[in-house]
Short mmCIF file of C-alpha atoms in Angstrom, two decimals:
data_model
loop_
_atom_site.label_atom_id
_atom_site.label_comp_id
_atom_site.label_asym_id
_atom_site.label_seq_id
_atom_site.Cartn_x
_atom_site.Cartn_y
_atom_site.Cartn_z
CA MET A 1303 74.90 17.73 20.48
CA GLY A 1304 74.70 21.42 18.53
CA MET A 1305 73.19 19.86 15.79
CA ASN A 1306 70.70 18.77 17.93
CA THR A 1307 70.07 21.83 19.47
CA ALA A 1308 69.56 23.58 16.51
CA SER A 1309 66.76 21.68 14.70
CA SER A 1310 65.03 20.94 17.75
CA SER A 1311 64.67 24.68 18.48
CA GLY A 1312 61.88 24.86 16.05
CA GLY A 1313 63.35 27.40 13.56
CA SER A 1314 61.56 28.37 10.53
CA GLY A 1315 63.22 25.83 8.07
CA GLY A 1316 61.56 22.81 9.57
CA ARG A 1317 58.17 21.36 9.40
CA ARG A 1318 55.26 22.38 11.68
CA SER A 1319 55.08 19.85 14.48
CA ARG A 1320 51.37 20.94 15.84
CA ARG A 1321 48.54 19.50 13.58
CA LYS A 1322 45.08 19.57 13.80
CA PRO A 1323 43.95 15.83 15.29
CA VAL A 1324 41.58 13.90 12.93
CA MET A 1325 38.11 14.30 14.13
CA ALA A 1326 37.11 10.49 14.56
CA GLU A 1327 33.34 11.36 15.70
CA ILE A 1328 30.33 11.24 13.31
CA ASN A 1329 28.01 13.87 13.48
CA VAL A 1330 24.47 12.63 13.95
CA THR A 1331 22.38 15.65 13.70
CA PRO A 1332 22.20 15.37 9.61
CA MET A 1333 21.34 11.55 10.01
CA VAL A 1334 18.71 12.52 12.67
CA ASP A 1335 17.19 15.18 10.53
CA VAL A 1336 16.93 12.91 7.32
CA MET A 1337 15.11 10.24 9.44
CA LEU A 1338 12.81 12.67 10.58
CA VAL A 1339 11.65 13.57 7.34
CA LEU A 1340 11.46 9.80 5.94
CA LEU A 1341 9.36 9.34 9.29
CA ILE A 1342 6.86 12.04 8.07
CA ILE A 1343 6.71 11.02 4.65
CA PHE A 1344 5.56 7.37 5.43
CA MET A 1345 3.50 8.75 8.10
CA VAL A 1346 1.62 10.80 5.40
CA SER A 1347 1.73 8.49 2.56
CA ALA A 1348 0.80 5.11 4.69
CA PRO A 1349 -3.21 5.93 4.69
CA MET A 1350 -3.14 6.17 0.90
CA LEU A 1351 -1.82 2.99 0.16
CA THR A 1352 -5.31 1.20 0.93
CA VAL A 1353 -7.54 0.33 -1.87
CA GLY A 1354 -8.40 3.45 -3.66
CA VAL A 1355 -12.04 3.45 -3.95
CA PRO A 1356 -13.65 5.22 -0.87
CA LEU A 1357 -16.68 3.35 0.54
CA ASP A 1358 -18.46 3.16 3.85
CA LEU A 1359 -18.74 -0.70 4.26
CA PRO A 1360 -21.28 -2.12 6.40
CA GLN A 1361 -20.38 -4.04 9.77
CA THR A 1362 -20.59 -7.55 10.96
CA GLN A 1363 -19.20 -9.80 13.29
CA ALA A 1364 -17.35 -12.21 11.21
CA LYS A 1365 -13.73 -12.87 11.23
CA SER A 1366 -11.27 -11.87 8.33
CA LEU A 1367 -10.33 -14.56 6.07
CA ASP A 1368 -6.46 -15.54 5.38
CA GLN A 1369 -5.05 -14.15 1.97
CA ASP A 1370 -1.55 -15.40 0.90
CA LYS A 1371 -1.42 -13.18 -2.62
CA ASN A 1372 -3.30 -9.91 -3.74
CA PRO A 1373 -6.81 -10.31 -4.43
CA LEU A 1374 -8.85 -9.24 -6.96
CA THR A 1375 -11.25 -6.61 -5.64
CA LEU A 1376 -14.94 -5.40 -7.41
CA SER A 1377 -15.95 -2.30 -5.51
CA VAL A 1378 -19.23 -0.55 -5.97
CA ASN A 1379 -19.42 3.31 -4.80
CA LEU A 1380 -22.69 5.22 -4.09
CA GLU A 1381 -23.28 6.33 -7.69
CA GLY A 1382 -23.19 2.35 -8.61
CA HIS A 1383 -19.94 2.76 -10.58
CA VAL A 1384 -18.28 -0.59 -10.51
CA PHE A 1385 -14.12 -0.66 -10.23
CA LEU A 1386 -11.68 -3.43 -10.42
CA ASN A 1387 -9.08 -2.91 -7.71
CA ASP A 1388 -8.48 0.89 -8.34
CA THR A 1389 -9.78 1.74 -11.98
CA GLU A 1390 -13.23 2.07 -12.98
CA ILE A 1391 -14.70 -0.37 -15.44
CA PRO A 1392 -18.05 -0.77 -17.61
CA LEU A 1393 -20.27 -3.17 -16.48
CA ASP A 1394 -20.35 -4.83 -19.90
CA ASP A 1395 -16.62 -5.38 -19.57
CA LEU A 1396 -16.47 -6.67 -16.05
CA VAL A 1397 -16.80 -10.42 -17.28
CA PRO A 1398 -14.12 -10.15 -20.27
CA LYS A 1399 -11.59 -8.54 -17.93
CA LEU A 1400 -12.06 -10.59 -15.00
CA LYS A 1401 -11.56 -13.87 -17.31
CA ALA A 1402 -8.36 -12.56 -18.72
CA ILE A 1403 -6.91 -11.79 -15.46
CA THR A 1404 -7.75 -15.11 -13.76
CA ASP A 1405 -6.78 -17.14 -16.86
CA ALA A 1406 -3.10 -15.28 -16.32
CA ARG A 1407 -3.29 -15.95 -12.63
CA GLY A 1408 -4.45 -19.54 -12.46
CA GLY A 1409 -7.95 -20.06 -13.72
CA MET A 1410 -11.29 -20.14 -12.28
CA ASP A 1411 -10.55 -20.67 -8.77
CA GLU A 1412 -9.39 -16.98 -7.92
CA ARG A 1413 -11.24 -15.51 -5.48
CA ILE A 1414 -13.03 -12.38 -6.31
CA PHE A 1415 -14.10 -9.94 -3.26
CA VAL A 1416 -17.05 -7.55 -4.02
CA ARG A 1417 -17.11 -4.42 -1.93
CA GLY A 1418 -20.30 -2.47 -1.91
CA ASP A 1419 -21.30 0.76 -0.12
CA LYS A 1420 -23.80 0.47 2.47
CA LYS A 1421 -25.92 2.87 1.01
CA VAL A 1422 -25.77 1.52 -2.64
CA ASP A 1423 -28.91 0.04 -3.94
CA TYR A 1424 -29.05 -3.88 -3.47
CA GLY A 1425 -29.84 -4.55 -6.75
CA THR A 1426 -26.69 -2.76 -8.22
CA VAL A 1427 -24.23 -5.08 -5.90
CA MET A 1428 -26.48 -8.19 -6.76
CA LYS A 1429 -26.17 -6.98 -10.75
CA VAL A 1430 -22.52 -7.18 -10.39
CA MET A 1431 -22.59 -10.55 -8.16
CA GLY A 1432 -25.38 -12.40 -10.70
CA ARG A 1433 -22.75 -11.33 -13.71
CA LEU A 1434 -19.91 -12.94 -11.76
CA SER A 1435 -21.89 -16.23 -11.22
CA ALA A 1436 -22.89 -16.35 -14.46
CA ALA A 1437 -19.68 -16.02 -16.16
CA GLY A 1438 -18.80 -19.41 -13.98
CA PHE A 1439 -16.81 -17.41 -10.82
CA ARG A 1440 -17.54 -19.57 -7.77
CA ARG A 1441 -15.12 -18.19 -5.47
CA VAL A 1442 -17.12 -14.82 -4.72
CA ALA A 1443 -16.95 -12.86 -1.07
CA LEU A 1444 -18.70 -9.94 0.04
CA VAL A 1445 -16.33 -7.87 2.30
CA THR A 1446 -17.42 -6.27 5.20
CA GLU A 1447 -15.84 -4.20 8.50
CA VAL A 1448 -15.44 -5.62 11.65
CA ASP A 1449 -18.48 -4.52 13.94
CA GLN A 1450 -16.67 -1.94 16.39
CA GLY A 1451 -19.54 -2.44 19.09
#
């Protein structure tokens, strides 16, 4: 018995019996901070993911078309510059580039959307559509916005 009392008296030669307990909680604060920063980044960058040419499109009551893949979009801005998707292209280079793209994507059955600012000259948009028609593109559609009134 004498031996048990000497070892259990907490002498300086033994191990310490008091340890800090392991913390089993998750600190949520840094995770919330990161999520809020990501939320702000996505809220700021989401409007920038639309088509890059700013236009004021005319409005109609027509319903939108269903699309399953990324369409080819031609845009004519107020100054009369032509854009293929987001890149400006000279009017003379339009047909060869479109033919190269449509050949790679599946032929002349590719739908081409034409967007024109509502204040742009009617003849400029018709010049673009005339070149498309002369090149053999038959699936050409004009893009408008839905009328809010």
